[in-house]
Amino acid sequence: MVFGAGGFLGARICALLADRGIEYRGLSRTRSEPFRRCDLTSMHPYALDTQIGMYKPTVIVNAVGATLGEPADLVGANVIAVAALLNSVRDNAGHARFVQLGSAAEYGAGQHGTSLDEQTPPRPLGPYGITKLAGSELVLRAQRAGWDAVVLRIFDVIGPGAPESTLTGRVIRDLRSRQLIEVGSLDVWRDFVDVRDVAEAVLAVALADGKLPPVLNVGTGRATLARDVAGQLFERSGQPARIVDDDQTALGAAWQQADITLIGETLGWSPKVALDQSLADSWSESV
């Protein structure tokens, strides 16, 4: 069962499952075919119990989450939804593997030139990172109690269909609609990973045999300056646009780069989609 199936990550995970002929059930907050409606922040526990009890899943993937909004919205999507899902899984599918899609924002900033591994103490900088960490801690607490549970700390996801809450989504939107591209500070370094690689990582975790580490990073192992990513999209567009960034509006931590050694050694996973290809595909799909 994939919760958050209508979102950027959830939809790509479901598409990959369908391509591989793997039976799944997608659930989404919005009424979008072919997914069943399910809002973890507001639905009655009995209704959620009925859904999970009906399908008896072997794997639960929680792709529900919010990156923007008021603190109450972030708490609802990133903490309360996780708690509701864990409670229902405990009572109706305690045998299932629980895969939580966490975020690199849980780590906070890294030291320039270094990589963040799974042993790095989390020090989130803002409401999004704090609420994502709180949700992940609920899952890790369950894991320590004997659950088959894994948190994937996913770095900056890009690729075809990226929403406007992402750097590439905002830049592409502005390139398509106007001549002025307004973003936060572009003098930050991020580990940009394609959504298709992320879906492959989730599938590898879902299907793996045996016990897995409680936390696994999903990234590329290479940090790229956000200004360079925006510049590549600008050049690809051929648009007579101008990029205006605000040094006072930071996009979070100044430096983040994933150490992906553990997921490679555990599952044999590594990213396949190069940054240039991801940006090219993102621009092509937006045409």
Short mmCIF file of C-alpha atoms in Angstrom, two decimals:
data_model
loop_
_atom_site.label_atom_id
_atom_site.label_comp_id
_atom_site.label_asym_id
_atom_site.label_seq_id
_atom_site.Cartn_x
_atom_site.Cartn_y
_atom_site.Cartn_z
CA MET A 1 0.00 0.00 0.00
CA VAL A 2 1.33 3.41 -1.02
CA PHE A 3 -0.07 6.32 0.99
CA GLY A 4 0.37 9.69 -0.69
CA ALA A 5 0.05 8.04 -4.10
CA GLY A 6 -1.14 11.24 -5.76
CA GLY A 7 1.99 13.21 -4.89
CA PHE A 8 5.23 13.70 -6.80
CA LEU A 9 7.06 10.79 -5.16
CA GLY A 10 4.05 8.57 -4.52
CA ALA A 11 2.83 8.70 -8.12
CA ARG A 12 6.27 7.77 -9.45
CA ILE A 13 6.53 4.86 -7.01
CA CYS A 14 3.11 3.57 -8.08
CA ALA A 15 4.04 3.91 -11.76
CA LEU A 16 7.17 1.83 -11.18
CA LEU A 17 5.22 -0.83 -9.30
CA ALA A 18 2.75 -1.02 -12.18
CA ASP A 19 5.58 -1.25 -14.73
CA ARG A 20 7.11 -4.15 -12.80
CA GLY A 21 3.80 -5.97 -12.51
CA ILE A 22 3.78 -5.74 -8.70
CA GLU A 23 0.35 -5.67 -7.07
CA TYR A 24 -0.24 -2.52 -5.06
CA ARG A 25 -2.96 -0.25 -3.72
CA GLY A 26 -2.48 3.51 -3.98
CA LEU A 27 -4.22 5.90 -1.59
CA SER A 28 -4.31 9.66 -1.99
CA ARG A 29 -5.69 12.69 -0.14
CA THR A 30 -7.22 13.91 -3.39
CA ARG A 31 -9.79 12.07 -5.48
CA SER A 32 -7.50 11.13 -8.33
CA GLU A 33 -7.95 7.98 -10.38
CA PRO A 34 -6.94 5.21 -10.03
CA PHE A 35 -6.20 5.86 -6.35
CA ARG A 36 -8.58 5.45 -3.44
CA ARG A 37 -9.19 8.57 -1.33
CA CYS A 38 -7.51 8.57 2.08
CA ASP A 39 -6.60 11.64 4.16
CA LEU A 40 -4.52 10.45 7.11
CA THR A 41 -4.85 13.80 8.88
CA SER A 42 -8.63 13.77 9.12
CA MET A 43 -10.11 10.32 8.48
CA HIS A 44 -11.63 8.31 11.33
CA PRO A 45 -9.34 5.57 12.70
CA TYR A 46 -12.00 2.96 11.96
CA ALA A 47 -11.99 3.91 8.27
CA LEU A 48 -8.22 3.60 8.11
CA ASP A 49 -8.33 0.28 9.97
CA THR A 50 -10.87 -0.95 7.44
CA GLN A 51 -8.64 -0.03 4.50
CA ILE A 52 -5.55 -1.71 5.91
CA GLY A 53 -7.44 -4.68 7.30
CA MET A 54 -9.11 -5.26 3.94
CA TYR A 55 -5.87 -5.49 1.94
CA LYS A 56 -3.49 -7.01 4.51
CA PRO A 57 -0.42 -5.43 2.86
CA THR A 58 3.06 -6.87 3.15
CA VAL A 59 4.63 -3.42 2.71
CA ILE A 60 3.39 0.04 3.69
CA VAL A 61 5.05 3.02 1.96
CA ASN A 62 4.29 6.38 3.55
CA ALA A 63 4.82 9.08 0.93
CA VAL A 64 2.47 11.52 2.68
CA GLY A 65 4.01 14.85 3.59
CA ALA A 66 3.95 18.62 3.28
CA THR A 67 6.91 20.86 2.50
CA LEU A 68 5.15 24.23 2.71
CA GLY A 69 2.37 25.78 4.75
CA GLU A 70 1.51 26.92 8.24
CA PRO A 71 3.10 25.03 11.16
CA ALA A 72 -0.22 23.29 11.87
CA ASP A 73 -0.33 22.00 8.27
CA LEU A 74 3.23 20.68 8.53
CA VAL A 75 2.52 18.99 11.85
CA GLY A 76 -0.63 17.42 10.43
CA ALA A 77 0.98 15.95 7.31
CA ASN A 78 4.42 15.13 8.69
CA VAL A 79 3.66 14.00 12.25
CA ILE A 80 -0.03 13.34 12.92
CA ALA A 81 -0.45 11.39 9.67
CA VAL A 82 2.53 9.19 10.56
CA ALA A 83 1.16 8.50 14.04
CA ALA A 84 -2.27 7.61 12.65
CA LEU A 85 -0.80 5.24 10.10
CA LEU A 86 1.50 3.55 12.62
CA ASN A 87 -1.39 3.00 15.02
CA SER A 88 -3.49 1.37 12.34
CA VAL A 89 -0.66 -0.78 11.00
CA ARG A 90 0.09 -2.00 14.51
CA ASP A 91 -3.47 -3.24 14.93
CA ASN A 92 -4.15 -4.53 11.41
CA ALA A 93 -0.89 -5.38 9.62
CA GLY A 94 1.80 -5.78 12.24
CA HIS A 95 3.75 -8.10 9.94
CA ALA A 96 4.16 -5.46 7.21
CA ARG A 97 7.38 -3.62 6.41
CA PHE A 98 6.91 0.10 7.06
CA VAL A 99 8.84 2.41 4.71
CA GLN A 100 8.83 6.05 5.76
CA LEU A 101 9.90 8.65 3.21
CA GLY A 102 11.89 11.08 5.31
CA SER A 103 13.97 14.06 4.23
CA ALA A 104 17.54 15.32 4.25
CA ALA A 105 16.08 18.41 5.96
CA GLU A 106 16.09 16.29 9.11
CA TYR A 107 19.89 16.51 9.15
CA GLY A 108 20.12 20.27 8.77
CA ALA A 109 23.34 21.78 7.43
CA GLY A 110 26.51 19.84 6.73
CA GLN A 111 30.04 21.15 6.79
CA HIS A 112 31.05 22.35 3.33
CA GLY A 113 32.81 19.61 1.39
CA THR A 114 31.66 16.77 3.64
CA SER A 115 28.94 14.13 3.30
CA LEU A 116 26.09 13.42 5.70
CA ASP A 117 25.83 9.75 6.66
CA GLU A 118 23.14 7.95 8.63
CA GLN A 119 25.03 8.44 11.90
CA THR A 120 24.99 12.24 11.56
CA PRO A 121 23.05 13.74 14.50
CA PRO A 122 19.91 15.43 13.11
CA ARG A 123 19.80 19.20 13.58
CA PRO A 124 16.89 20.48 11.45
CA LEU A 125 16.78 24.22 10.82
CA GLY A 126 13.12 25.03 10.24
CA PRO A 127 9.52 23.83 10.70
CA TYR A 128 9.65 21.45 7.73
CA GLY A 129 12.79 19.66 8.90
CA ILE A 130 11.61 19.61 12.52
CA THR A 131 8.25 18.05 11.65
CA LYS A 132 9.78 15.52 9.25
CA LEU A 133 12.24 14.49 11.97
CA ALA A 134 9.40 14.12 14.47
CA GLY A 135 7.57 11.80 12.07
CA SER A 136 10.69 9.78 11.39
CA GLU A 137 11.37 9.46 15.12
CA LEU A 138 7.95 7.86 15.56
CA VAL A 139 8.91 5.26 12.96
CA LEU A 140 12.35 4.69 14.49
CA ARG A 141 10.76 4.22 17.90
CA ALA A 142 8.58 1.51 16.39
CA GLN A 143 11.66 -0.04 14.78
CA ARG A 144 13.42 -0.19 18.15
CA ALA A 145 10.33 -1.94 19.53
CA GLY A 146 10.75 -4.72 16.97
CA TRP A 147 8.91 -3.47 13.90
CA ASP A 148 10.20 -4.07 10.39
CA ALA A 149 10.54 -0.35 9.69
CA VAL A 150 12.93 1.80 7.62
CA VAL A 151 13.30 5.57 7.22
CA LEU A 152 14.65 6.76 3.87
CA ARG A 153 16.24 10.19 4.22
CA ILE A 154 15.79 11.52 0.71
CA PHE A 155 17.81 14.47 -0.53
CA ASP A 156 16.57 17.14 -2.99
CA VAL A 157 14.29 15.39 -5.48
CA ILE A 158 14.05 16.71 -9.03
CA GLY A 159 12.91 15.29 -12.34
CA PRO A 160 9.87 15.26 -14.63
CA GLY A 161 6.76 16.56 -12.93
CA ALA A 162 8.54 18.25 -10.03
CA PRO A 163 6.09 20.53 -8.19
CA GLU A 164 6.53 24.25 -7.66
CA SER A 165 7.63 23.60 -4.09
CA THR A 166 10.98 22.45 -5.55
CA LEU A 167 13.71 24.65 -7.01
CA THR A 168 13.44 23.19 -10.51
CA GLY A 169 9.63 23.29 -10.42
CA ARG A 170 9.64 27.00 -9.56
CA VAL A 171 12.24 27.89 -12.17
CA ILE A 172 10.42 25.97 -14.91
CA ARG A 173 7.10 27.58 -13.94
CA ASP A 174 8.56 31.06 -14.19
CA LEU A 175 10.37 30.33 -17.44
CA ARG A 176 7.08 29.19 -18.95
CA SER A 177 4.95 32.03 -17.66
CA ARG A 178 7.04 35.18 -17.44
CA GLN A 179 10.41 36.78 -18.01
CA LEU A 180 11.37 37.18 -14.35
CA ILE A 181 12.46 34.16 -12.34
CA GLU A 182 12.21 34.87 -8.61
CA VAL A 183 13.67 32.36 -6.17
CA GLY A 184 15.34 32.35 -2.78
CA SER A 185 19.10 32.40 -2.38
CA LEU A 186 20.82 30.29 -5.02
CA ASP A 187 24.12 30.24 -3.16
CA VAL A 188 23.34 26.90 -1.54
CA TRP A 189 24.65 23.44 -2.39
CA ARG A 190 22.26 20.52 -2.65
CA ASP A 191 22.40 16.84 -3.52
CA PHE A 192 19.86 16.69 -6.37
CA VAL A 193 18.51 13.18 -7.04
CA ASP A 194 16.08 12.24 -9.81
CA VAL A 195 12.61 11.07 -8.78
CA ARG A 196 13.01 7.91 -10.89
CA ASP A 197 16.09 6.91 -8.91
CA VAL A 198 14.21 7.58 -5.68
CA ALA A 199 11.38 5.28 -6.81
CA GLU A 200 13.92 2.55 -7.57
CA ALA A 201 15.39 2.95 -4.08
CA VAL A 202 11.94 2.66 -2.48
CA LEU A 203 11.20 -0.46 -4.49
CA ALA A 204 14.55 -1.99 -3.52
CA VAL A 205 13.77 -1.41 0.16
CA ALA A 206 10.22 -2.72 -0.21
CA LEU A 207 11.33 -5.99 -1.80
CA ALA A 208 14.55 -6.64 0.13
CA ASP A 209 14.80 -9.79 2.23
CA GLY A 210 15.88 -9.75 5.82
CA LYS A 211 16.47 -6.97 8.32
CA LEU A 212 17.49 -3.56 7.01
CA PRO A 213 19.27 -0.64 8.68
CA PRO A 214 16.82 1.72 10.40
CA VAL A 215 17.89 4.71 8.27
CA LEU A 216 19.12 4.82 4.68
CA ASN A 217 20.16 7.89 2.69
CA VAL A 218 18.90 8.35 -0.87
CA GLY A 219 20.90 10.84 -2.93
CA THR A 220 23.73 10.96 -5.45
CA GLY A 221 26.71 11.64 -3.22
CA ARG A 222 27.42 14.88 -5.10
CA ALA A 223 26.42 18.42 -4.11
CA THR A 224 25.66 20.96 -6.84
CA LEU A 225 25.29 24.72 -6.50
CA ALA A 226 21.62 25.67 -6.85
CA ARG A 227 22.62 28.63 -9.05
CA ASP A 228 24.15 26.22 -11.56
CA VAL A 229 20.97 24.11 -11.69
CA ALA A 230 18.82 27.19 -12.29
CA GLY A 231 21.31 28.39 -14.90
CA GLN A 232 21.17 25.10 -16.81
CA LEU A 233 17.39 25.30 -17.03
CA PHE A 234 17.64 28.94 -18.11
CA GLU A 235 20.07 28.06 -20.91
CA ARG A 236 18.00 25.07 -22.00
CA SER A 237 14.88 27.19 -22.27
CA GLY A 238 16.34 29.78 -24.63
CA GLN A 239 13.96 32.25 -23.01
CA PRO A 240 14.82 35.97 -22.69
CA ALA A 241 14.38 35.73 -18.93
CA ARG A 242 16.28 37.13 -15.97
CA ILE A 243 17.00 35.25 -12.73
CA VAL A 244 16.54 37.29 -9.55
CA ASP A 245 17.49 35.61 -6.31
CA ASP A 246 17.07 36.98 -2.81
CA ASP A 247 20.08 36.51 -0.55
CA GLN A 248 17.83 37.14 2.45
CA THR A 249 15.54 34.21 1.55
CA ALA A 250 17.67 31.13 2.04
CA LEU A 251 16.51 27.75 0.79
CA GLY A 252 17.63 26.10 4.03
CA ALA A 253 21.03 24.68 4.88
CA ALA A 254 23.98 26.12 2.96
CA TRP A 255 25.47 22.69 2.21
CA GLN A 256 24.05 19.18 1.98
CA GLN A 257 25.62 16.15 0.36
CA ALA A 258 24.58 12.56 0.95
CA ASP A 259 26.81 9.69 1.89
CA ILE A 260 25.12 6.80 0.06
CA THR A 261 27.60 4.10 1.00
CA LEU A 262 25.19 2.22 3.26
CA ILE A 263 22.32 1.84 0.78
CA GLY A 264 24.80 0.75 -1.88
CA GLU A 265 26.33 -1.91 0.36
CA THR A 266 22.95 -3.08 1.71
CA LEU A 267 20.83 -3.12 -1.43
CA GLY A 268 23.19 -2.57 -4.36
CA TRP A 269 21.31 0.62 -5.21
CA SER A 270 22.97 3.57 -6.88
CA PRO A 271 21.58 6.55 -8.82
CA LYS A 272 21.44 6.09 -12.60
CA VAL A 273 19.95 9.36 -13.93
CA ALA A 274 22.57 12.08 -14.41
CA LEU A 275 21.75 15.65 -13.40
CA ASP A 276 21.91 16.89 -17.01
CA GLN A 277 19.48 14.19 -18.13
CA SER A 278 17.11 14.89 -15.25
CA LEU A 279 16.99 18.60 -16.09
CA ALA A 280 16.54 17.88 -19.81
CA ASP A 281 13.66 15.51 -19.11
CA SER A 282 12.10 17.99 -16.69
CA TRP A 283 12.14 20.75 -19.27
CA SER A 284 10.87 18.50 -22.07
CA GLU A 285 7.91 17.30 -20.03
CA SER A 286 6.91 20.87 -19.23
CA VAL A 287 6.57 21.83 -22.90
#
